[in-house]
mmCIF file of C-alpha atoms in Angstrom:
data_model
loop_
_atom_site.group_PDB
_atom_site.id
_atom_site.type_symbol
_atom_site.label_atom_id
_atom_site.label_comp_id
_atom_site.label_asym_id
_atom_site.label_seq_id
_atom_site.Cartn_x
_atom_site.Cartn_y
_atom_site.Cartn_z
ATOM 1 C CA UNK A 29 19.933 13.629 5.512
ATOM 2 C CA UNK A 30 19.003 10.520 8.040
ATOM 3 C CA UNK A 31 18.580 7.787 5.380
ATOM 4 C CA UNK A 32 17.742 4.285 6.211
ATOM 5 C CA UNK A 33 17.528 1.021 4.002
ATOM 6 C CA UNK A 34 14.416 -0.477 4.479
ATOM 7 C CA UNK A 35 14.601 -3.480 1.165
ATOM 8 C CA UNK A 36 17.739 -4.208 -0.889
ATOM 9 C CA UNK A 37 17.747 -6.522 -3.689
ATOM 10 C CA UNK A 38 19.656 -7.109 -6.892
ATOM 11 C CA UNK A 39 17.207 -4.679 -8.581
ATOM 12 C CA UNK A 40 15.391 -2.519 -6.492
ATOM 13 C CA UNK A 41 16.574 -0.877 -2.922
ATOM 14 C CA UNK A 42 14.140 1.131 -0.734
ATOM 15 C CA UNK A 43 15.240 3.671 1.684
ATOM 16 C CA UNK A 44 13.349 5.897 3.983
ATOM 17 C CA UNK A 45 14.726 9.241 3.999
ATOM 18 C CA UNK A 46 14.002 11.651 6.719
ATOM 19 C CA UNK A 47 15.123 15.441 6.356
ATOM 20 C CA UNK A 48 15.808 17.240 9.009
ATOM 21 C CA UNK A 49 17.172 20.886 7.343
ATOM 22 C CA UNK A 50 15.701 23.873 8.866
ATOM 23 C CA UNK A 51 13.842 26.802 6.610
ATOM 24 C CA UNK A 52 16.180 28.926 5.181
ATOM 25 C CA UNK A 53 19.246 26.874 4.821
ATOM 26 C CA UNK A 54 21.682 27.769 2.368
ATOM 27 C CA UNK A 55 20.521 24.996 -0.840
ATOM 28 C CA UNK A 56 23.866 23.485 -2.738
ATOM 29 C CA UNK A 57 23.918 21.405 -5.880
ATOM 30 C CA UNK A 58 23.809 17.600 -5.261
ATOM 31 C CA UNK A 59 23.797 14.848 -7.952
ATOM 32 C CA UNK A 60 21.836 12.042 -8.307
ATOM 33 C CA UNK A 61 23.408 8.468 -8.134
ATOM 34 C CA UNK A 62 20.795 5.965 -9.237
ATOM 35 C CA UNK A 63 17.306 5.836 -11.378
ATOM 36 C CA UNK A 64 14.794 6.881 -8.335
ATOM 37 C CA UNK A 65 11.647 7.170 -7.549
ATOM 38 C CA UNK A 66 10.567 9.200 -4.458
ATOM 39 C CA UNK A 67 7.554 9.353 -2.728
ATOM 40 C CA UNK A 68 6.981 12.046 -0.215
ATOM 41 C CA UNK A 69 4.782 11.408 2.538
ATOM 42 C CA UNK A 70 5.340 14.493 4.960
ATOM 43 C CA UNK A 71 6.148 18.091 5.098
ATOM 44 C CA UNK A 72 7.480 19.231 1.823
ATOM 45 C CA UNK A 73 10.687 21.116 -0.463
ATOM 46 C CA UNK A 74 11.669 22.714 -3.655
ATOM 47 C CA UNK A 75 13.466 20.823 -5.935
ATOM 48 C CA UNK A 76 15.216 22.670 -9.056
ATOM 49 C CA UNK A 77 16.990 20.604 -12.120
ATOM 50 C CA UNK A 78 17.497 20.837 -15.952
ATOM 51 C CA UNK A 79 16.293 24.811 -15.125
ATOM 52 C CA UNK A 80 12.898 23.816 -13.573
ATOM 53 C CA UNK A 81 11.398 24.527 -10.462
ATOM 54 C CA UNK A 82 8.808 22.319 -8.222
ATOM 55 C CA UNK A 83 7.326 22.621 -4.700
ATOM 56 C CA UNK A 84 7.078 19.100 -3.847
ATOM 57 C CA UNK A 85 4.497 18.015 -1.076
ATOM 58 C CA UNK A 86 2.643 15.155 0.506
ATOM 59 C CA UNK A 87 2.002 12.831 -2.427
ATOM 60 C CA UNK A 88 4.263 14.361 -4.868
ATOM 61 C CA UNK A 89 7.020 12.383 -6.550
ATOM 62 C CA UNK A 90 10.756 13.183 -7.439
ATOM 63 C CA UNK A 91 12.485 10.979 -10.315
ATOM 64 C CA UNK A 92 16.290 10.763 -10.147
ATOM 65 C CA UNK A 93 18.106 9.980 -12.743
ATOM 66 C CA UNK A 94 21.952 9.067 -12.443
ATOM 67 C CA UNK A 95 24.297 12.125 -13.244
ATOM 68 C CA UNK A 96 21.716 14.950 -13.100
ATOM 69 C CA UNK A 97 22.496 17.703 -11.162
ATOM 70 C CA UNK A 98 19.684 19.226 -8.707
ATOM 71 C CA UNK A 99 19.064 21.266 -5.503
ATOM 72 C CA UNK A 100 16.694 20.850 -2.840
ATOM 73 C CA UNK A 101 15.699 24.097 -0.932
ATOM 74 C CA UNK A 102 13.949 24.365 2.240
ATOM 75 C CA UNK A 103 11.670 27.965 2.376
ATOM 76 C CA UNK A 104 8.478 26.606 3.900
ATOM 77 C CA UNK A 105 8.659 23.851 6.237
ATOM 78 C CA UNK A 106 11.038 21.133 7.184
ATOM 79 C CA UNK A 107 11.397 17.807 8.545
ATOM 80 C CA UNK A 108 10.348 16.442 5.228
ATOM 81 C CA UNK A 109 9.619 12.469 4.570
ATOM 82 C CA UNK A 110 10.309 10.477 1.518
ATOM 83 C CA UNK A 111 10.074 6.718 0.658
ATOM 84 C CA UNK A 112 12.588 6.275 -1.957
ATOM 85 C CA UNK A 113 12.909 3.201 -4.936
ATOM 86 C CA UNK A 114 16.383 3.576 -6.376
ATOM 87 C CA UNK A 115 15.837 1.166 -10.043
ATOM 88 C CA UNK A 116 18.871 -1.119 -10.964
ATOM 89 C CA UNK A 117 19.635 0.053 -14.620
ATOM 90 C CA UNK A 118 17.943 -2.505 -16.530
ATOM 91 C CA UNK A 119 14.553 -2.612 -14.653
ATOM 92 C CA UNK A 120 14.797 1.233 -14.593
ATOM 93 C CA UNK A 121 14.824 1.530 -18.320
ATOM 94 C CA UNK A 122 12.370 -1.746 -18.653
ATOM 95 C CA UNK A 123 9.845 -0.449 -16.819
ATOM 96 C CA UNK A 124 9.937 3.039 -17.863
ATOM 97 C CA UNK A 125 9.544 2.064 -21.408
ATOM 98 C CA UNK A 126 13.190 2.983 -22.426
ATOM 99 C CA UNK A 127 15.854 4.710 -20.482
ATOM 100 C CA UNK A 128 14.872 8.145 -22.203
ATOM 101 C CA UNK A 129 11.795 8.179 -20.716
ATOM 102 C CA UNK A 130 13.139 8.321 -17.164
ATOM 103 C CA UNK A 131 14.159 12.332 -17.023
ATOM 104 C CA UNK A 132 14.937 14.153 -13.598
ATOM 105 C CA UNK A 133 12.461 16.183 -12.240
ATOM 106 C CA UNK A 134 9.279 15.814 -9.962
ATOM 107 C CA UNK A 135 5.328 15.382 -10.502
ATOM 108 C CA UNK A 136 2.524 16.401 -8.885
ATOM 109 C CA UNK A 137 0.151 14.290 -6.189
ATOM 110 C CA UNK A 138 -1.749 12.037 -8.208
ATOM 111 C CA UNK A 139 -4.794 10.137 -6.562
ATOM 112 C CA UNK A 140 -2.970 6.889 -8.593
ATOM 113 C CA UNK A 141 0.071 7.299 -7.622
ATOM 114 C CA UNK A 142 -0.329 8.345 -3.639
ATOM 115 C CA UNK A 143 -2.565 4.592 -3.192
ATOM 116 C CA UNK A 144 0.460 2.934 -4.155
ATOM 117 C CA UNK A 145 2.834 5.074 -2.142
ATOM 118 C CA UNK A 146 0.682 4.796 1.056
ATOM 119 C CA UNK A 147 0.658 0.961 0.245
ATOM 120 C CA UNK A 148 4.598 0.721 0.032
ATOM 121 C CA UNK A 149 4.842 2.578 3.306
ATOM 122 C CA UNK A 150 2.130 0.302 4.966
ATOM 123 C CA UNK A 151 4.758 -2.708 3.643
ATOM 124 C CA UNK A 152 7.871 -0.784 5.024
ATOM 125 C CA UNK A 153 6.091 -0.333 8.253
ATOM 126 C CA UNK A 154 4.802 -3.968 8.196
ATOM 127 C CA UNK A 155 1.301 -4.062 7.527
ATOM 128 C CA UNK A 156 0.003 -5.377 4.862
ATOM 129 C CA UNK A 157 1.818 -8.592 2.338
ATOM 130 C CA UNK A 158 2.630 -7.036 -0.510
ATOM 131 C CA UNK A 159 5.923 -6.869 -1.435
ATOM 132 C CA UNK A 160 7.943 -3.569 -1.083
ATOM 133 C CA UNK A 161 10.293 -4.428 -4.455
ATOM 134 C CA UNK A 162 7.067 -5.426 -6.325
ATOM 135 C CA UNK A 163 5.149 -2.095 -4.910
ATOM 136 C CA UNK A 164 7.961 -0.202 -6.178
ATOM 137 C CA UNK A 165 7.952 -1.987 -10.048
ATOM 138 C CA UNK A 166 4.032 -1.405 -9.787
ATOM 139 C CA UNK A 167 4.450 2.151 -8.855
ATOM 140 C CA UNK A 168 7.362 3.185 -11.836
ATOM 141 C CA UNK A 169 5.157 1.458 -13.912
ATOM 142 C CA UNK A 170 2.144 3.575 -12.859
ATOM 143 C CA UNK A 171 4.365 6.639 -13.084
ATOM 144 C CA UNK A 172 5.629 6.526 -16.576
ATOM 145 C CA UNK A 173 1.970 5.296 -17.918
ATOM 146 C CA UNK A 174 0.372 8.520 -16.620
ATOM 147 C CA UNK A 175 3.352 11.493 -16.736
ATOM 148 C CA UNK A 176 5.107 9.884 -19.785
ATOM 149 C CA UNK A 177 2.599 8.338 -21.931
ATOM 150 C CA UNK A 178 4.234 4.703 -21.451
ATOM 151 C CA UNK A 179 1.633 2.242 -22.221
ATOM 152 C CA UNK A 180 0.487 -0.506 -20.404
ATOM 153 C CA UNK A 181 1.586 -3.722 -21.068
ATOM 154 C CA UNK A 182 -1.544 -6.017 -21.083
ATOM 155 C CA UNK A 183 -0.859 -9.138 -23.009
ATOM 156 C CA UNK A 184 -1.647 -12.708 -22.636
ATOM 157 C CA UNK A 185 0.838 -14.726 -20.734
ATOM 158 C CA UNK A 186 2.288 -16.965 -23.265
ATOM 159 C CA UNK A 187 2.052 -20.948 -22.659
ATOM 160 C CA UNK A 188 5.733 -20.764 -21.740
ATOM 161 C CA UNK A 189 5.317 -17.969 -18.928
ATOM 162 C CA UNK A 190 2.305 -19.568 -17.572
ATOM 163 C CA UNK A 191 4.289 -22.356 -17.222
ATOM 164 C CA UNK A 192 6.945 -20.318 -15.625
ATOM 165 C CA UNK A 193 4.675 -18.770 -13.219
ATOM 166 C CA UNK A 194 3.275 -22.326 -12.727
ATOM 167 C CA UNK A 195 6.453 -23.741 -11.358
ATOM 168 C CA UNK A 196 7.582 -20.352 -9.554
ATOM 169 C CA UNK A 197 4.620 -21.158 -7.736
ATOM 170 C CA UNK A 198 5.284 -24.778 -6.511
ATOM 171 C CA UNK A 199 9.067 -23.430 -6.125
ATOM 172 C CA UNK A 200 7.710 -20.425 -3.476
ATOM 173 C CA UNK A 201 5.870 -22.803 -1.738
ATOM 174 C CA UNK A 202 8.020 -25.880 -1.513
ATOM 175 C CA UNK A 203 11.062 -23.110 -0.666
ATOM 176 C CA UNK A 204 8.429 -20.820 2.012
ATOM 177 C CA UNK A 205 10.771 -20.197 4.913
ATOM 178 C CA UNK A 206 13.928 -19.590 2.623
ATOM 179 C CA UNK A 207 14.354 -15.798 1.616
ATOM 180 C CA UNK A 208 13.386 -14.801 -1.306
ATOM 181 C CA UNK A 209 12.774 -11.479 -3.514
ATOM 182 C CA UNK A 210 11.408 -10.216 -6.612
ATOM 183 C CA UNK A 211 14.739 -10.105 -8.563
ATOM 184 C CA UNK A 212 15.699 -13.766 -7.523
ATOM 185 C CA UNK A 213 12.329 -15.144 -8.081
ATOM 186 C CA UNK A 214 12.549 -13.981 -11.364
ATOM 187 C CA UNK A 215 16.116 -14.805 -12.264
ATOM 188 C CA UNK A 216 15.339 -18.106 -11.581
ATOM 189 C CA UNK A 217 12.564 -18.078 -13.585
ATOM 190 C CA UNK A 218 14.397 -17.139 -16.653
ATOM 191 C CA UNK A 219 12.547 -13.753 -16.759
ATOM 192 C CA UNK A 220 13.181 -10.049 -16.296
ATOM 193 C CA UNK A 221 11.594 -9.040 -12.751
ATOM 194 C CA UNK A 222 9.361 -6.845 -14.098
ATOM 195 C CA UNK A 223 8.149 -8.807 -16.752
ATOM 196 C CA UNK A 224 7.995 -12.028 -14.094
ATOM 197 C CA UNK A 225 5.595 -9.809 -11.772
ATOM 198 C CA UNK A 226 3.257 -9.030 -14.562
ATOM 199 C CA UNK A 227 3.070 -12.878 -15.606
ATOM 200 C CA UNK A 228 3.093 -14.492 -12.177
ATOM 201 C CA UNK A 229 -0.124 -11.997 -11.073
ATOM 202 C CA UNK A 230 -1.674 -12.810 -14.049
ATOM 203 C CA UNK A 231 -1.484 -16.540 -13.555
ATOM 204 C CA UNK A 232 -1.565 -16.772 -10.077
ATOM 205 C CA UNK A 233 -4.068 -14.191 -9.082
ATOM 206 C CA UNK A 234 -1.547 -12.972 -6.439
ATOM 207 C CA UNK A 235 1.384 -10.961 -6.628
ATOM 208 C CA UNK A 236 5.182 -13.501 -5.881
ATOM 209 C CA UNK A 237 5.522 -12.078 -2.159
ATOM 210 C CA UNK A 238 1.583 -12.422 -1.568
ATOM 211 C CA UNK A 239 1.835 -15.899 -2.684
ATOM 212 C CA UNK A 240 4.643 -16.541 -0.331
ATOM 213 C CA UNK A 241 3.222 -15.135 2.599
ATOM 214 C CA UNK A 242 0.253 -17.039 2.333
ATOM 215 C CA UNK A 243 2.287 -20.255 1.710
ATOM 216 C CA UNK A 244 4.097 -19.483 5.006
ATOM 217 C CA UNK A 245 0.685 -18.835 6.889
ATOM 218 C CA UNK A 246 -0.212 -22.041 5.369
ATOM 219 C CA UNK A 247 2.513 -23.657 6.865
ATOM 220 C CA UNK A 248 2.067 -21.676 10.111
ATOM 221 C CA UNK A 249 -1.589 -22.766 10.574
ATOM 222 C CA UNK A 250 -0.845 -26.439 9.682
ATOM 223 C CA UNK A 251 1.956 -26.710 12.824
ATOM 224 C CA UNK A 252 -0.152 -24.729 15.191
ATOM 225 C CA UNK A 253 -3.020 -27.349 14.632
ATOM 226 C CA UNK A 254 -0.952 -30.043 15.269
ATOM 227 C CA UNK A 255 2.365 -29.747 16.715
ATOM 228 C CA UNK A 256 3.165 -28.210 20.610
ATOM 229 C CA UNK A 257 6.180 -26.220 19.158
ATOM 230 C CA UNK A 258 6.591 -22.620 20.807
ATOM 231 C CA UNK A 259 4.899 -19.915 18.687
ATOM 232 C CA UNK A 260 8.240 -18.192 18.227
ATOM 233 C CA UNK A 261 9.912 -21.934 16.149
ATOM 234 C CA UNK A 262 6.399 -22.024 14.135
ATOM 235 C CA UNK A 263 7.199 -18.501 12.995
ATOM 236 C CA UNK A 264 10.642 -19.268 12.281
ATOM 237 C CA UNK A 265 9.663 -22.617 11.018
ATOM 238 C CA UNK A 266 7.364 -21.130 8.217
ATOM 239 C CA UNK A 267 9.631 -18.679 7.024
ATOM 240 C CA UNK A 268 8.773 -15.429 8.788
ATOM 241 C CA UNK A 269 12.218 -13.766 10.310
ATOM 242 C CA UNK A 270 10.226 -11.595 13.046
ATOM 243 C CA UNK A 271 8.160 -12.762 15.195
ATOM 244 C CA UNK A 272 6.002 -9.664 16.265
ATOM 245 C CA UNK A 273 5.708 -9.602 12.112
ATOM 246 C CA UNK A 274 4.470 -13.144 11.988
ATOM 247 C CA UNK A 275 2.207 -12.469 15.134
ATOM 248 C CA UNK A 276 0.724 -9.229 13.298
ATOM 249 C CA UNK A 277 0.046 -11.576 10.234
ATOM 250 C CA UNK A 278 -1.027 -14.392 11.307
ATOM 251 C CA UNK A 279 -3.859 -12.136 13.048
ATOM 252 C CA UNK A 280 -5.011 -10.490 10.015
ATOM 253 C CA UNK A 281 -5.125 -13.097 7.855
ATOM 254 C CA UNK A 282 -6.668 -15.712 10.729
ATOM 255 C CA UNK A 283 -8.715 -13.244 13.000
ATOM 256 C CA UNK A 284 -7.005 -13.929 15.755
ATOM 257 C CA UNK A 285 -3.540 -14.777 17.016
ATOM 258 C CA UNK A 286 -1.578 -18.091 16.926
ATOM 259 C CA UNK A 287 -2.057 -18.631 20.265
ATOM 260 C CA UNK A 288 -5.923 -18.314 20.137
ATOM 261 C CA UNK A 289 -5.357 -20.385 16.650
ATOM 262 C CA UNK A 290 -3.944 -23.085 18.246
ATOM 263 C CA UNK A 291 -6.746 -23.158 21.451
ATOM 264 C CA UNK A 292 -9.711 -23.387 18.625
ATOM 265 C CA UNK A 293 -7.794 -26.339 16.721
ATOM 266 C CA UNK A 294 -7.372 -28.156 19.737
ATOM 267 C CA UNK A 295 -11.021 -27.534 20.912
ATOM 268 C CA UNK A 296 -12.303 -28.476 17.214
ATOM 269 C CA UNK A 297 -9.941 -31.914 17.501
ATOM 270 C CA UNK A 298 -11.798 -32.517 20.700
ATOM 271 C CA UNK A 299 -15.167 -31.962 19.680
ATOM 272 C CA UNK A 300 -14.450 -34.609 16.812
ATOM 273 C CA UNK A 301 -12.989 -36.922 19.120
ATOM 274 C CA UNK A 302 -15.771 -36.851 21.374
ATOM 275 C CA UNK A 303 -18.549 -37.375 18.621
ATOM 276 C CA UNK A 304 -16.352 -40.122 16.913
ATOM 277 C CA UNK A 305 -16.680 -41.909 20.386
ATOM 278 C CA UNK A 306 -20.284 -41.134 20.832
ATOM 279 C CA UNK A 307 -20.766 -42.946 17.100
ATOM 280 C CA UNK A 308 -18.934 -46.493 18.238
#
C-alpha cells in the first residue's frame, strides 16, 4: 500500500496511506506494528480481527494495536484513503486511559470524531495552524472518551503547570523559527505531551503549534513593516520552512499577502510622515 510520512516526532508519526487493491483481491493476514489510529477519508474496506467483522467507510476509524493480527478485504470499492496516527507506547496508553483500553478493531463515523479527522487532513494538506501531532492526541483522546468510556480529564492547571505553560510560552516565542513539536515542547517542559497540551491550551488559550505560528506571523509582520528583505528570507527568517506555506498563512491570518502587507505598511508610514510634517 503507497504510504507516505506526513509528521514524525518522538511520540506521534502521521502517515497518509493510499490503497490501491482492486475488488476481489485475495485478503491475507497482516499484523499490526504500532498503537494506531486511522482515519479514513475515501472509498472504503473490511477489516476482520479478534473474530470481528467491520465495513469501514468515509469517517470510520481503525485502532491498531501492536501484535494483533487482522485482514483487510476489498469486495466493494477500492482506492481507499486513510490518515493514520501511529501512538509512541507511553502516550498511547496515557491518552487512552491505560494500555487495555486501546483494543484492535474499528468504529463507526462519528460526527465528533470526523471534525477532527477533516481538521488533521486540512493540517497535512496545509491549511489551517493546528498542529498535526496535537490533532492526533486530541483525536485518541476523543476516541477513547466516546467508544471506551475514558473520561475526560478536566482539572485545574496546577500553579506549577501554569507556570510551565507560562515559560513554554516565552520559550516558543523567543525560539519561533527553530523547529519544534509537541513531544519536545513538552519534554522540555518537564511534562508528558499529552498532559503538556491539555495545560498549555488551558493557560494559553491556544494550542503549542497555534501559539507558534502566530509568534512567527508576528515576527513575519514586524520585518515586512520595516525591513526591504525578500519575502522568501522573512519567511525563512520567522521560522516557516516553505514559502508557498508561509505565503498561504500569512494571507489568512493578515487578509492579504506579504507583499500587499508590506505596500499598506509603507503607505501607513507615509501617511504619518506626511501629517507629522504638516504639524511642525
Amino acid at each position: 500500500m503507497p504510504a507516505r510520512t506526513v509528521f514524525r516526532s518522538a511520540a506521534l508519526r502521521v502517515v497518509d496511506y493510499r490503497c490501491a487493491v482492486a475488488p476481489g483481491t485475495a485478503p491475507f493476514a497482516e499484523v499490526h506494528e504500532s498503537f494506531a489510529l486511522a482515519y479514513v477519508r475515501k472509498g472504503s474496506f473490511g477489516y476482520r480481527c479478534a473474530g470481528r467483522q467491520a465495513e469501514l467507510v468515509a469517517g470510520a476509524v481503525l485502532v491498531g494495536r501492536p501484535g494483533a493480527e487482522y485482514v483487510c478485504t476489498h469486495d466493494h470499492d477500492h482506492g481507499d484513503e486513510c490518515l493514520s496516527f501511529h501512538f509512541a507506547p507511553a502516550l498511547a496508553e496515557e491518552v487512552a486511559g491505560g494500555a487495555n483500553n486501546w483494543r484492535a478493531g474499528a468504529a463507526p463515523p462519528l460526527s465528533e470524531i470526523m471534525v477532527l479527522g477533516e481538521l488533521a487532513q486540512a493540517a497535512a494538506d496545509g491549511a489551517g495552524d493546528a498542529g498535526l501531532d496535537e490533532i492526533g492526541v486530541a483525536l485518541a483522546a476523543r476516541h477513547f472518551r466516546l467508544v471506551a468510556g475514558v473520561p475526560a480529564k478536566s482539572a485545574a492547571p496546577s500553579a506549577a503547570d501554569r507556570r510551565r505553560a507560562v515559560e513554554a510560552a516565552l520559550r516558543l516565542d523567543a525560539e519561533a523559527a527553530a523547529p519544534h513539536d509537541l513531544a519536545g515542547a513538552a519534554r522540555r517542559a518537564g511534562l508528558s505531551a499529552y498532559h503538556f497540551l491539555r495545560v498549555f491550551t488551558k493557560v494559553v488559550g491556544a494550542t503549542p503549534h497555534q501559539y507558534l505560528v502566530r509568534a512567527r506571523l508576528r515576527r513575519a509582520a514586524r520585518l515586512l513593516a520595516e525591513a526591504e528583505r525578500p519575502i522568501t528570507d522573512v519567511a525563512y527568517d520567522s521560522g516557516f520552512g516553505d514559502l508557498s506555506n508561509f505565503v498561504r498563512t500569512f494571507r489568512r491570518a493578515a487578509g492579504v499577502s506579504p507583499r500587499a502587507f508590506r505596500k499598506a505598511a509603507k503607505g501607513e508610514r507615509k501617511i504619518l510622515q506626511e501629517r507629522l510634517a504638516a504639524r511642525a
